[in-house]
Short mmCIF file of C-alpha atoms in Angstrom, two decimals:
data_model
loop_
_atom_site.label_atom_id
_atom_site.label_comp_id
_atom_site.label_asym_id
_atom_site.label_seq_id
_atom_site.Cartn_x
_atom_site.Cartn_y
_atom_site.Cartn_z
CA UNK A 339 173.20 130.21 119.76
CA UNK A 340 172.25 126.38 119.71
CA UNK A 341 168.67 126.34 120.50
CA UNK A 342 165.58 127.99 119.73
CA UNK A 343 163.10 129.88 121.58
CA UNK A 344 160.10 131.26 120.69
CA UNK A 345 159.74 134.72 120.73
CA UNK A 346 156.43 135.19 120.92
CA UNK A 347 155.52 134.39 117.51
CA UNK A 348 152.43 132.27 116.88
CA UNK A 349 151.87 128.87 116.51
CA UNK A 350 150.43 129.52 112.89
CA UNK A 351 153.53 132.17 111.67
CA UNK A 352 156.11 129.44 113.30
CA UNK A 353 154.45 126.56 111.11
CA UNK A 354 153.90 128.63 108.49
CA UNK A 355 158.07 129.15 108.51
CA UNK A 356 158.55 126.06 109.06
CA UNK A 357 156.73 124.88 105.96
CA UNK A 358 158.50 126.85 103.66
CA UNK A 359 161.72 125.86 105.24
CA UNK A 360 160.75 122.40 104.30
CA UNK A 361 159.53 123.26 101.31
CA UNK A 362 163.16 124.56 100.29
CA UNK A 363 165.66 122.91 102.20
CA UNK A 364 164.00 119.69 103.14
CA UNK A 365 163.89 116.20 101.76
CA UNK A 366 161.62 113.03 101.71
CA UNK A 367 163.93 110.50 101.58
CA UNK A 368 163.85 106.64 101.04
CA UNK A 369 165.58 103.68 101.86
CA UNK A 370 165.24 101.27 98.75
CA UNK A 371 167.07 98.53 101.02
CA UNK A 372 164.19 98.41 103.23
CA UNK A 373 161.72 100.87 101.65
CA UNK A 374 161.16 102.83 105.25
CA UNK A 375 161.14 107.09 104.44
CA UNK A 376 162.76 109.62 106.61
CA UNK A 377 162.39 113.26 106.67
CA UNK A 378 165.91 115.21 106.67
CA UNK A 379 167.09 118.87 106.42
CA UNK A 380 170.74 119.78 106.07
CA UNK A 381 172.28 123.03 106.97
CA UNK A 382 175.60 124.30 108.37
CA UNK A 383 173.66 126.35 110.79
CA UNK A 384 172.27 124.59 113.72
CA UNK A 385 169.91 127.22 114.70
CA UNK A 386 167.53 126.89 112.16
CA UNK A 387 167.33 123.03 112.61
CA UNK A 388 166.23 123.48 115.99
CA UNK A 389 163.77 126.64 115.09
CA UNK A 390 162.19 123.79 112.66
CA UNK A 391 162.58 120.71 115.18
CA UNK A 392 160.46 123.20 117.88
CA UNK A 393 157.89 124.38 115.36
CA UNK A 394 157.24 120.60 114.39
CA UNK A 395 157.57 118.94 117.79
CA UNK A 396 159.88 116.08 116.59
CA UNK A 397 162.74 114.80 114.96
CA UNK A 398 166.35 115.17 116.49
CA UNK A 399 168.84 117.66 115.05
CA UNK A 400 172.38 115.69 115.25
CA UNK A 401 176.03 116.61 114.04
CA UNK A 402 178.13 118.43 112.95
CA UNK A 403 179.28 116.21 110.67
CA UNK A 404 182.21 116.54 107.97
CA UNK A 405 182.37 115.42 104.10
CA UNK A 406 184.83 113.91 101.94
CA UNK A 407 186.39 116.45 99.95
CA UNK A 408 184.95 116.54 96.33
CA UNK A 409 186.70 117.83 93.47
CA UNK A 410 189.69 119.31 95.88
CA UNK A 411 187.04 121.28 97.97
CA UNK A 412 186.31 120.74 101.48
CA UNK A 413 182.51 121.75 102.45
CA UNK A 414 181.52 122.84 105.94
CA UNK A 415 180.58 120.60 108.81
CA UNK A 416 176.67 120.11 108.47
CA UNK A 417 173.71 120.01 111.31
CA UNK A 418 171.38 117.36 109.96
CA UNK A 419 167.40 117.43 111.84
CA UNK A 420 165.87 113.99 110.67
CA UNK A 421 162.33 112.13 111.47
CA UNK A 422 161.90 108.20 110.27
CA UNK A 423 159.47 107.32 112.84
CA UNK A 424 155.92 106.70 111.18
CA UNK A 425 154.33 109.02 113.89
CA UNK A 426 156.94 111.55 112.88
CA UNK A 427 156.07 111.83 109.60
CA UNK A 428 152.15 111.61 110.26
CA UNK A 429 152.92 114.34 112.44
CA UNK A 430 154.90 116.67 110.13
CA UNK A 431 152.24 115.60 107.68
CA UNK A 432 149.51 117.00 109.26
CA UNK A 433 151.33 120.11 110.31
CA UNK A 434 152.72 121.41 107.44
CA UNK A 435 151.79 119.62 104.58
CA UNK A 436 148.23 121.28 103.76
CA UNK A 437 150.82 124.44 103.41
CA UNK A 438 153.76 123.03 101.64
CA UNK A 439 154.19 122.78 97.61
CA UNK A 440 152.18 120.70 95.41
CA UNK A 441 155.60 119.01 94.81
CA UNK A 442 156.62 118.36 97.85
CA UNK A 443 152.68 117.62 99.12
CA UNK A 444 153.62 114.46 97.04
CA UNK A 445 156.14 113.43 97.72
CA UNK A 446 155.33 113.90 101.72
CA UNK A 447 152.09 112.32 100.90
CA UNK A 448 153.27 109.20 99.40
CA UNK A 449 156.08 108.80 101.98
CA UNK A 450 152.99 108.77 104.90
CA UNK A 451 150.68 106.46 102.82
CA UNK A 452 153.81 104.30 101.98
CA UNK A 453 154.39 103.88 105.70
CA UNK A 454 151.22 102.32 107.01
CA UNK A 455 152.21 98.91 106.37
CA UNK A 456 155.92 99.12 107.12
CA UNK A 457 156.24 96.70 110.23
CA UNK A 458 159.18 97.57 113.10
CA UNK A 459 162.46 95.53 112.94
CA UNK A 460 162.80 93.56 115.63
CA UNK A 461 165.53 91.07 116.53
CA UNK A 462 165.22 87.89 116.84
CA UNK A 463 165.07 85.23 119.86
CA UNK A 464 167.62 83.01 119.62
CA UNK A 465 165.28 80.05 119.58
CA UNK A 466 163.83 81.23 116.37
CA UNK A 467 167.23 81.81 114.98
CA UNK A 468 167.85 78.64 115.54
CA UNK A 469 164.31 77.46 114.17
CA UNK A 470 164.93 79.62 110.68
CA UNK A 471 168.52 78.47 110.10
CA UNK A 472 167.34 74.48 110.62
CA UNK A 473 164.36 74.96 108.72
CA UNK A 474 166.62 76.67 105.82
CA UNK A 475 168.77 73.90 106.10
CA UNK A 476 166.04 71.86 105.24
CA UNK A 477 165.35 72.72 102.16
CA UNK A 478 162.72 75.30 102.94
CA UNK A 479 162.06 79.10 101.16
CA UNK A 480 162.89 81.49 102.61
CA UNK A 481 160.57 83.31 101.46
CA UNK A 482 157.97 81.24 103.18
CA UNK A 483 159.86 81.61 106.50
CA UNK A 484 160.28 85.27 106.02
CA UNK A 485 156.75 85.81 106.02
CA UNK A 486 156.15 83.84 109.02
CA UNK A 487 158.73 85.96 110.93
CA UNK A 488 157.72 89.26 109.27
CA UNK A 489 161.46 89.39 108.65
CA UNK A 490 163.41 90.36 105.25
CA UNK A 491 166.27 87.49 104.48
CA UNK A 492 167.96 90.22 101.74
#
C-alpha cells in the first residue's frame, strides 16, 4: 500500500496521530547556509508518510532513497515527507503544534517566527548581473549591493 485513505476516522483523532508522529519521528530542520527551516520525517515505510502528508494537507513524501554504508552496514532505502515552504510550516504550525511537546512546540515555534522575514530566491535578470558584477568591479561592497538586490553574495 502507497497511499493513505481515511477510514473514517476524524479530523481531530487523524491530527491528533499525526502530532505525535511528529512529535517522535519528526524534525525541524535548518539550513545555516541560508537560514530557511524545513520540516522532515524519515521512515522506511511509505505509508505512514502519506497517512501524515493527508492529515496535514502538505508537504511531498519523495524517495526511496539509499545510504552510504556506515560502519560495514547497509540501512534500508528511506521515504522522506518534507515541508520548507513558509505556508507549510504556518500550516503544520497551527495544526498540530498546540498538541505537540513542549520541546518540539519550540523548536516548531521558532522555525515559524524565524521565517517571517526570510525573502524567496529569485534569479537574477541578466541586466542586473551585469549591473552587480560592473559595480563590484568598481570597487563597491558587496554588501551594499546585496542589500539592494535582496540577494546573499556568500
Amino acid at each position: 500500500m502507497t497511499a493513505f485513505e481515511p477510514s473514517g476516522l476524524g479530523l481531530s483523532i487523524e491530527r491528533a496521530w499525526a502530532a505525535g508522529f511528529f512529535d517522535g519521528e519528526g524534525s525541524v530542520i535548518c539550513d545555516r547556509r541560508c537560514g530557511r527551516y524545513r520540516l522532515a520525517i524519515a521512515q522506511v515505510e511509505r505509508w505512514h508518510l502519506d497517512r501524515f502528508r493527508a492529515a496535514v494537507g502538505c508537504g511531498v513524501v519523495a524517495g526511496p532513497y539509499t545510504s552510504r554504508p556506515k560502519h560495514g552496514y547497509q540501512s534500508k532505502p528511506q521515504y522522506i515527507w518534507q515541508a520548507g515552504r513558509v505556508e507549510d510550516l504556518r500550516h503544520v504550525w497551527a495544526l498540530i503544534g498546540h498538541i505537540l511537546s513542549p520541546i518540539k512546540q519550540e523548536r516548531m515555534r521558532n522555525a515559524v517566527e524565524a521565517s517571517v522575514d526570510v525573502q524567496p530566491k529569485r534569479r537574477l535578470l541578466r541586466s542586473e548581473a551585469q549591473d552587480i558584477l560592473n559595480r563590484a568591479c568598481g570597487g563597491e561592497s558587496k554588501t551594499e549591493i546585496a542589500k539592494e538586490y535582496a540577494v546573499d553574495y556568500s
